[in-house]
Coordinates of C-alpha atoms in Angstrom, one line a residue:
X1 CA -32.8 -121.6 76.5
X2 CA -29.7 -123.9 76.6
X3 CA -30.1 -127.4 75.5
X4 CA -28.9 -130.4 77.8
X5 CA -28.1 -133.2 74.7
X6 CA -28.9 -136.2 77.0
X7 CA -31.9 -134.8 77.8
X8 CA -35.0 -136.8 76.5
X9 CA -36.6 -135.3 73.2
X10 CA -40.0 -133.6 74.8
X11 CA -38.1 -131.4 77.7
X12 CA -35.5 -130.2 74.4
X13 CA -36.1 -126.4 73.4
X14 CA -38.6 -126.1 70.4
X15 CA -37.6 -125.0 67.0
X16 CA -36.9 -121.9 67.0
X17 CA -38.4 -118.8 64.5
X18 CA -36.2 -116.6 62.3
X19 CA -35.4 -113.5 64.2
X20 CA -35.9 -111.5 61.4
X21 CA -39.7 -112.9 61.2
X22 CA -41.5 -113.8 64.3
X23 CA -41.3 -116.2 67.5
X24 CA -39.7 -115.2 71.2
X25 CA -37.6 -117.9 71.6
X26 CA -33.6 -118.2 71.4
X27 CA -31.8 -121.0 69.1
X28 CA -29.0 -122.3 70.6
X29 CA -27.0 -123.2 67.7
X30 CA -24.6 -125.7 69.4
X31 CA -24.9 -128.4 72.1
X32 CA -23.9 -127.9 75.5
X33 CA -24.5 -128.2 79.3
X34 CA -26.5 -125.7 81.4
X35 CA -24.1 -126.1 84.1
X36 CA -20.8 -125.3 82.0
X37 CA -22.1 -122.6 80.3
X38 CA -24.0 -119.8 82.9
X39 CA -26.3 -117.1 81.5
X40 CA -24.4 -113.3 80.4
X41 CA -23.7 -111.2 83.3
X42 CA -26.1 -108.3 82.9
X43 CA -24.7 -105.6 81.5
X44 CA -23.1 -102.5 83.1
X45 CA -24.8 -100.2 80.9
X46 CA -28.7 -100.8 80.2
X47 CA -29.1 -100.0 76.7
X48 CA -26.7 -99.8 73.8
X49 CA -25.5 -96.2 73.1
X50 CA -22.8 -96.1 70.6
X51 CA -21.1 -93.5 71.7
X52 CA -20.9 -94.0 75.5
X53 CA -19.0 -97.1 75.7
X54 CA -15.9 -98.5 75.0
X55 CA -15.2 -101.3 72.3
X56 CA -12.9 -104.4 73.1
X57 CA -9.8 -103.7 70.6
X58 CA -7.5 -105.5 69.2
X59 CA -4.7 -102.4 68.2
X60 CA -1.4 -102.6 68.2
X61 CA 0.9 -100.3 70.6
X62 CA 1.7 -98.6 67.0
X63 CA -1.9 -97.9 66.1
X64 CA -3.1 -95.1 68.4
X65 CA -3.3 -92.5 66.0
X66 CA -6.5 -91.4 64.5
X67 CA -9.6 -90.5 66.0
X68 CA -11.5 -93.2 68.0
X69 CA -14.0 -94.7 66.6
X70 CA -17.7 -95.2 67.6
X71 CA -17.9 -97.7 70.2
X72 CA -20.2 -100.0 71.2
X73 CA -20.6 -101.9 74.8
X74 CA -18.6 -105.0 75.5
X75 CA -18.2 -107.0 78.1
X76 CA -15.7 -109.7 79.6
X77 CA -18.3 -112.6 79.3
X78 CA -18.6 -111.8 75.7
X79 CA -16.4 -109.7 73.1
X80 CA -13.7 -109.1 75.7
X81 CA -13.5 -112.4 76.4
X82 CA -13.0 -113.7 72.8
X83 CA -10.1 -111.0 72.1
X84 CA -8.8 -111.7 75.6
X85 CA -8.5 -115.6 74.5
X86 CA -6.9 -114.6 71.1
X87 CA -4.4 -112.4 72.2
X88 CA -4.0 -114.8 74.6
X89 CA -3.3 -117.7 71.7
X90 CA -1.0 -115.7 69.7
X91 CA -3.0 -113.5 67.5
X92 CA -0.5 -110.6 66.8
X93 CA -1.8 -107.0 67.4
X94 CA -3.8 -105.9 64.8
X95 CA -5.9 -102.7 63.5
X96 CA -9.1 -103.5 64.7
X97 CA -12.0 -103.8 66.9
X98 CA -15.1 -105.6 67.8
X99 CA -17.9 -103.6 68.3
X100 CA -21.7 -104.5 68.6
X101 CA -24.6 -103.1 66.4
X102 CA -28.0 -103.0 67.8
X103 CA -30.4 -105.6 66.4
X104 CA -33.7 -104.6 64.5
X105 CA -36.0 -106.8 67.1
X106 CA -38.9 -108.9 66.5
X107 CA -38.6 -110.3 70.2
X108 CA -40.0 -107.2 72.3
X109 CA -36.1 -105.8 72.6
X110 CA -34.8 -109.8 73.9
X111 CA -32.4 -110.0 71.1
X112 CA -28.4 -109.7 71.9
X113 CA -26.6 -107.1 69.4
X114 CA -24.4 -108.7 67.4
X115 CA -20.8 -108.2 67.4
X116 CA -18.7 -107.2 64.4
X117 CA -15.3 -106.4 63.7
X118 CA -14.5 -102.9 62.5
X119 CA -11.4 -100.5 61.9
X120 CA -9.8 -99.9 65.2
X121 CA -8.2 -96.6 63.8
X122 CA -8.5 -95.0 60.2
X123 CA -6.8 -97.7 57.1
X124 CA -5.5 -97.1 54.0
X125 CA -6.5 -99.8 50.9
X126 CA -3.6 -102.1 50.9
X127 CA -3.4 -102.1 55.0
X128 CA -3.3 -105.4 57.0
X129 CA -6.3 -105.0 58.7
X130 CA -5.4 -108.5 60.9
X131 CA -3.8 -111.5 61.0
X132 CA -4.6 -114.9 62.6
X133 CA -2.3 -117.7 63.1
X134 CA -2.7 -121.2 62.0
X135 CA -2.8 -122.4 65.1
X136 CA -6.2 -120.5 65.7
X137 CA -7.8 -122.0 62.6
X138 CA -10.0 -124.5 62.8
X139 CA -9.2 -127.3 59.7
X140 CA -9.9 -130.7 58.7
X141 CA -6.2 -130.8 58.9
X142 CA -6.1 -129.7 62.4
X143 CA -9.4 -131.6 63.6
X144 CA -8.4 -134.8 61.6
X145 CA -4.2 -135.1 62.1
X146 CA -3.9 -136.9 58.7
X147 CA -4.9 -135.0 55.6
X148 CA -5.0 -137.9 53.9
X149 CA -8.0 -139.5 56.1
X150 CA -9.4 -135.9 55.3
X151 CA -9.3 -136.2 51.8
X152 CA -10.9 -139.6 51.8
X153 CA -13.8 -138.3 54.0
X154 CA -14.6 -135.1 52.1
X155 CA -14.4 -137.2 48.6
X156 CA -17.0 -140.2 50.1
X157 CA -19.9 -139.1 51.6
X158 CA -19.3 -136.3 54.2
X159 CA -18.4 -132.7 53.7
X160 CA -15.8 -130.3 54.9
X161 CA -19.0 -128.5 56.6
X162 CA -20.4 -131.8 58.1
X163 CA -16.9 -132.9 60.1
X164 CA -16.0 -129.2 61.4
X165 CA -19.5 -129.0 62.7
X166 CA -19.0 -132.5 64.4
X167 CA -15.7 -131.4 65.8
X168 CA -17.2 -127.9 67.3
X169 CA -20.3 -129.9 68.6
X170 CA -18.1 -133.0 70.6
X171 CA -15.8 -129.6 71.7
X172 CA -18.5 -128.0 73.0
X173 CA -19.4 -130.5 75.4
X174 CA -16.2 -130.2 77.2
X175 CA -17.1 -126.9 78.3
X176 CA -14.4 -124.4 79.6
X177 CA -12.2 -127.4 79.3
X178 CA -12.1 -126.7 75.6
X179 CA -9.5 -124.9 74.2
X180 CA -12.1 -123.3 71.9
X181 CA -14.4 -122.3 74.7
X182 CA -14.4 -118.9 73.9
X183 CA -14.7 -118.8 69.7
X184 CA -17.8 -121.4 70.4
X185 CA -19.1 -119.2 72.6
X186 CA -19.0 -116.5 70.2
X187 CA -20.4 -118.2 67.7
X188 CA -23.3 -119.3 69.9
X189 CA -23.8 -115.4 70.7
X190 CA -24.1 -115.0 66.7
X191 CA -26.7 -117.8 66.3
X192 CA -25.5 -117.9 62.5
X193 CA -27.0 -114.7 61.8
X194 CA -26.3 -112.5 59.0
X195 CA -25.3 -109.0 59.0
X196 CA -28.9 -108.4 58.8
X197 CA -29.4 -110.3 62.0
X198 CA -31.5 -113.1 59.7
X199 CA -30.9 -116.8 60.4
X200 CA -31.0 -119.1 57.2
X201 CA -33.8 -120.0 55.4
X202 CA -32.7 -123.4 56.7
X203 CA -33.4 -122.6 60.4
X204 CA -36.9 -121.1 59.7
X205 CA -40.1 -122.6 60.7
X206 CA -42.6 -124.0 58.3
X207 CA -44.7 -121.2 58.9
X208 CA -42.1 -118.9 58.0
X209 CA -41.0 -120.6 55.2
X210 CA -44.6 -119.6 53.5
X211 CA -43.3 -116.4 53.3
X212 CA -41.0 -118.1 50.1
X213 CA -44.4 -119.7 48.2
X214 CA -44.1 -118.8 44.5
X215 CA -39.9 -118.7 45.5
X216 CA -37.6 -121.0 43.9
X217 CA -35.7 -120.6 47.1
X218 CA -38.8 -123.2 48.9
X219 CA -37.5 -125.9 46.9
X220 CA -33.5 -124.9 47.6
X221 CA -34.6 -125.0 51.3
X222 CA -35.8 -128.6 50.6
X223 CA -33.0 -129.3 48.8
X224 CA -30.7 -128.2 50.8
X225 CA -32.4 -129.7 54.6
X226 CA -32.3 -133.4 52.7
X227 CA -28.7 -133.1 52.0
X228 CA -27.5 -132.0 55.6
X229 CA -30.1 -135.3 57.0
X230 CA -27.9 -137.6 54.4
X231 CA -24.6 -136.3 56.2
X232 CA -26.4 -136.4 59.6
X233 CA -26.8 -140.1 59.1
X234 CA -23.2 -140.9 58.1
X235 CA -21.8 -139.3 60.6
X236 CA -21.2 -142.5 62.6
X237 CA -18.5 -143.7 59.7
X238 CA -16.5 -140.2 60.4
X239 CA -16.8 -141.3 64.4
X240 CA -15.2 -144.9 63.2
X241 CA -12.5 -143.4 60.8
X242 CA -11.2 -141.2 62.5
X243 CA -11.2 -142.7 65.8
X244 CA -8.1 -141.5 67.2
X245 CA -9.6 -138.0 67.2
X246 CA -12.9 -138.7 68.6
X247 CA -11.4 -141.6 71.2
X248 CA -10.5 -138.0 73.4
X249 CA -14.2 -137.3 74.3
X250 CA -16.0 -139.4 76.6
X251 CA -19.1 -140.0 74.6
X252 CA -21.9 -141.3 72.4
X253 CA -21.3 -141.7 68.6
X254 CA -22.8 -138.9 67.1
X255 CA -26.4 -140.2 66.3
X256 CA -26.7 -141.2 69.6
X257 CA -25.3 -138.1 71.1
X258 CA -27.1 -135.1 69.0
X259 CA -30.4 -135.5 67.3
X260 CA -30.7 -134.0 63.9
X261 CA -32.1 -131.1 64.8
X262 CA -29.0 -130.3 66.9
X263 CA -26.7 -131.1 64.2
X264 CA -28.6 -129.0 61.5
X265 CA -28.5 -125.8 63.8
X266 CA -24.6 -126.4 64.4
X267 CA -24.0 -127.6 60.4
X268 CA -25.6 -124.0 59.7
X269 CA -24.0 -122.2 62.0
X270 CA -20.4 -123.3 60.4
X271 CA -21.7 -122.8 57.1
X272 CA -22.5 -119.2 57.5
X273 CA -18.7 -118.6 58.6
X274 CA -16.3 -121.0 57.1
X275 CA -13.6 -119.7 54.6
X276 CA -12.9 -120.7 51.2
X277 CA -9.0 -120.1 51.6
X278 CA -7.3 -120.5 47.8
X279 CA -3.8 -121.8 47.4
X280 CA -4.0 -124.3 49.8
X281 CA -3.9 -128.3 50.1
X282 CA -7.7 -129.6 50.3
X283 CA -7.3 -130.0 54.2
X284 CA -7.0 -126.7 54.9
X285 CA -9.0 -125.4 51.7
X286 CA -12.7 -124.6 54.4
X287 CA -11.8 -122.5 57.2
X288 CA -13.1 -121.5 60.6
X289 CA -11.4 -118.3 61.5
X290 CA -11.8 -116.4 64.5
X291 CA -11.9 -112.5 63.9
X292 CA -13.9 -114.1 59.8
X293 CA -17.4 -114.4 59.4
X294 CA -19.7 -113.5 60.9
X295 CA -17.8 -111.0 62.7
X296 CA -16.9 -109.5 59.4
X297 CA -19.3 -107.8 56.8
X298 CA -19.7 -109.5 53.0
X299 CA -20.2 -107.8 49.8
X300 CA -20.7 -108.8 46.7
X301 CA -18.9 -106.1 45.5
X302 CA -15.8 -105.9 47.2
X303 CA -12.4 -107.3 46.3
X304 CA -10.7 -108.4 50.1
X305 CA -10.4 -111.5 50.9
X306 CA -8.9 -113.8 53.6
X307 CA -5.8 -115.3 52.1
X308 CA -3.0 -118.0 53.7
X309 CA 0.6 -116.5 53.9
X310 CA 3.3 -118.1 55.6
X311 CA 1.3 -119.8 58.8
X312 CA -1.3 -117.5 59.6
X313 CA -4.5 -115.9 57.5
X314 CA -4.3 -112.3 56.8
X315 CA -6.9 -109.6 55.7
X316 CA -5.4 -107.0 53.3
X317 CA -8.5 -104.0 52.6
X318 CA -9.2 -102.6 49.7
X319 CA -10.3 -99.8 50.2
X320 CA -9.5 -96.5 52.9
X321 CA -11.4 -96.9 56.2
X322 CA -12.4 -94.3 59.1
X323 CA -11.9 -95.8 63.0
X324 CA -15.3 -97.4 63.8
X325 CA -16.4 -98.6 60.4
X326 CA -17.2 -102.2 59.8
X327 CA -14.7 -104.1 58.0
X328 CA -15.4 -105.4 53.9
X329 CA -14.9 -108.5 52.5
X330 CA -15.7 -110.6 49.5
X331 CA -18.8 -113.4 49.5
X332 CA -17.3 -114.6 46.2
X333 CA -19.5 -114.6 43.2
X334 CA -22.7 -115.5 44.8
X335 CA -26.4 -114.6 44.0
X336 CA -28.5 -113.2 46.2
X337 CA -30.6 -117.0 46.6
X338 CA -27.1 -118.4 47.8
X339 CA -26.4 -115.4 50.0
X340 CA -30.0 -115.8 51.7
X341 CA -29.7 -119.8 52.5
X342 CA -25.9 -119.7 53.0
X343 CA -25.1 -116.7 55.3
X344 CA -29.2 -114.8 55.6
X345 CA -28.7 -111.6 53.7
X346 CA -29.1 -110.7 50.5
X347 CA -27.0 -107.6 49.0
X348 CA -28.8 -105.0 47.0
X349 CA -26.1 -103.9 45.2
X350 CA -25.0 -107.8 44.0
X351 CA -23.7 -108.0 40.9
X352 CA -23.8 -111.3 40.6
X353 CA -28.0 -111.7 41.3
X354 CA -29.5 -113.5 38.5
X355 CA -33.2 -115.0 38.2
X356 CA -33.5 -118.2 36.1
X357 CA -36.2 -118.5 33.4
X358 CA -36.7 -121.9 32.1
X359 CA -38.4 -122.3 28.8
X360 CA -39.3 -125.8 26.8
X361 CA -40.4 -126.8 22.9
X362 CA -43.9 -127.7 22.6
X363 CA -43.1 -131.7 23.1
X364 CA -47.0 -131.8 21.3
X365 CA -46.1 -130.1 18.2
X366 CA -45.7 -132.2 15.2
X367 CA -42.4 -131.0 14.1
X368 CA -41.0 -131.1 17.9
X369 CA -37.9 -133.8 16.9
X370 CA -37.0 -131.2 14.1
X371 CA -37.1 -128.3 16.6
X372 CA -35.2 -130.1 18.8
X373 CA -32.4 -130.8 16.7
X374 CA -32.4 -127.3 15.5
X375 CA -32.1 -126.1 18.8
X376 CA -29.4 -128.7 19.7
X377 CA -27.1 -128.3 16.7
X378 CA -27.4 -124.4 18.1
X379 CA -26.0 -124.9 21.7
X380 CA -29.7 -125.2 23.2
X381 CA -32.2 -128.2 25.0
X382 CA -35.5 -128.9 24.6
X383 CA -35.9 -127.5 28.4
X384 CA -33.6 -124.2 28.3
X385 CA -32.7 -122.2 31.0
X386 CA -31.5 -118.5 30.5
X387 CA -30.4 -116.7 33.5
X388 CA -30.9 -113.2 33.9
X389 CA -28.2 -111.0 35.2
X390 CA -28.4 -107.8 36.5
X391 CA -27.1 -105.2 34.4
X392 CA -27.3 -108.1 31.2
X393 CA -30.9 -108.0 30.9
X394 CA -30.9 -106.9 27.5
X395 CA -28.2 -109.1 26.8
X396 CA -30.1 -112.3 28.1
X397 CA -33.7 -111.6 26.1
X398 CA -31.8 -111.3 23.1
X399 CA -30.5 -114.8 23.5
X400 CA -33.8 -115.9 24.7
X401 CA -36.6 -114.4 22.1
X402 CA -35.2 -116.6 19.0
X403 CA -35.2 -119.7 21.2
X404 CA -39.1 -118.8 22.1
X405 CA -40.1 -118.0 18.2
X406 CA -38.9 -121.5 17.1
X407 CA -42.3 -122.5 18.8
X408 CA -44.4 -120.4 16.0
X409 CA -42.3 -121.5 13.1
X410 CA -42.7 -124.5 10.4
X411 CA -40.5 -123.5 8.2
X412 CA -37.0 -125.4 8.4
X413 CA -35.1 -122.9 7.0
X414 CA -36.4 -120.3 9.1
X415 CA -35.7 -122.3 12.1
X416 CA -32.2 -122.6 11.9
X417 CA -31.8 -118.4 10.5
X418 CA -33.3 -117.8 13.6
X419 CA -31.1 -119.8 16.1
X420 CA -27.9 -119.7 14.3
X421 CA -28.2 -115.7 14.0
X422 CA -30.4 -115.1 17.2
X423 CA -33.0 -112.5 16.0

């Protein structure tokens, strides 16, 4: 169901429901206009067979050999079209294709595959898998003109997230007339699901959101929700500041033109596939690259990532590849909690997972002060959290049991043997 933004509130779409969970309803993760933007053309095949169809590639004239791949069913109204419009805008021929996986459904079979980029023909570690141009990368420098008004903005009150998803939403309403049309379609197509084909917690409904009671993650959710309403309600000073950019669309300030929910589904959608490039000045530093996430895979333990060289954004893999297999690429040093609110997955094999246990001194016991500064003079606080890492379990309850025994000791002495030589 497509959302008309000057529409009055009761005939907007409802919230929708994670995918992943429950509810038959489809999120529309950016604004637009029912007449500029027509329902899918049925497809020419009627169910997904991956080894009937063909995938929309992006190869260079070079990069025939090697098997083909699996392949998955594309048409021109949605992966052919995007690689159409890139090839189009001066992406260079590259070693890959987007394919579609099927989608574990909760919707009686209603939900579109995602699309994902994979190897278009078998890679070596060290290979450029792709590379994008800058001139197909969405920045603050490009949406903004002046990196200096982008610096001021993301040091005040507004974050690199909060302006790119302004700037896609006002596109948006242009329709076709858009030069980014085509990557906003795509990204509508992904609904800012993960790999999983889960939404962010963020997007879930409050019944859904039960399923996290006894979760740390609830309170991040809350967290998180009343930070994205504090940049929803300055967005009118980004409108006023950078009024040269926004003078080009003929419409409402942004309060008056999306409602929060709108803007909370399009902030998401941004978050769960904007780059961190390194090595760059601060305007260019988050990243909306065509051909990134979500189209491509994360891992927590993987070492590619999408790195600026000399105008454009290039994917080197690390590691060999057979035609058809999803492309790999670093999430960065994220637990699991981040990976679930920020992108909707969670990786099994995470390295970087870690559950924090908080622990306190008894503020009722009579020698509390002296525990305190015992603990203090020892690198600890009254309220201590340890964080458990996986694989440095043992590691982290050896740190933690002396800190827990200081509540059963009087003796001073004792005290500080057991904190300064921990057990």
């Amino acid at each position: 169901s497509l959302i008309h933004t000057n529409r009055s509130p009761e005939s907007r779409a409802p919230p929708m429901a994670s995918p992943a969970l429950s509810g038959t309803h489809h999120r529309l993760l950016l604004p637009c206009f029912l007449r500029r933007l027509p329902r899918p053309r049925s497809r020419s095949c009627s169910r997904l067979r991956l080894d009937a169809c063909h995938a929309d590639t992006l190869l260079s004239s070079s990069g025939a050999q090697g098997p083909p791949g699996p392949a998955a069913c594309s048409s021109a109204s949605s992966a052919g079209g995007f690689s159409d419009w890139l090839l189009t805008n001066g992406l260079p021929p590259g070693k890959v294709a987007i394919l579609e996986r099927p989608v574990p459904c909760s919707r009686g079979g209603k939900d579109r595959p995602l699309h994902f980029v994979a190897a278009g023909q078998d890679l070596e570690a060290g290979d450029v898998a792709f590379e994008v141009p800058m001139s197909l990368v969405v920045t603050l420098e490009r949406v903004l003109g002046d990196e200096s008004v982008a610096e001021l903005l993301t040091t005040n009150k507004l974050s690199e997230l909060a302006c790119l998803a302004l700037y896609l939403m006002y596109e948006k309403k242009q329709g076709r007339d858009s030069l980014w049309y085509p990557y906003i379609k795509e990204l509508d197509r992904q609904r800012g699901r993960g790999q999983l084909a889960v939404e962010s917690p963020l997007l879930w409904t409050e019944s859904e959101l039960d399923y996290l009671n006894g979760s740390p993650m609830r309170d991040e959710v809350v967290v998180r929700d009343e930070g994205i309403r504090r940049e929803y309600n300055e967005l009118d000073t980004l409108w006023f500041m950078a009024g040269s950019l926004f003078k080009q669309y003929p419409f409402d300030v942004p309060t008056e033109a999306f409602p929060f929910e709108i803007f909370k589904q399009a902030f998401v959608a941004v978050q769960s596939c904007v780059v961190h490039l390194q090595k760059v000045s601060l305007a260019r530093r988050f990243a909306l690259v065509p051909l990134g996430p979500p189209l491509l895979t994360y891992k927590s333990n993987c070492k590619a990532m999408l790195t600026a060289v000399d105008g454009s954004v290039r994917l080197l893999v690390d590691r060999p590849y057979k035609a058809g297999e999803p492309i790999i690429v670093w999430c960065g040093p994220q637990p699991n909690s981040r990976l679930l609110l920020n992108y909707g997955f969670v990786d099994e094999d995470n390295p970087y997972d870690r559950i924090a246990i908080e622990a306190s001194l008894n503020t009722e016991d009579p020698q509390y002060q002296e525990k305190r500064m015992v603990a203090q003079r020892n690198g600890k606080l009254a309220i201590q959290k340890f964080q458990v890492c996986v694989g440095k379990e043992k590691e982290t309850i050896s740190e933690m049991l002396p800190y827990l025994r200081l509540g059963y000791i009087s003796d001073p002495d004792e005290m500080q043997c057991i904190l300064s030589s921990e057990g």
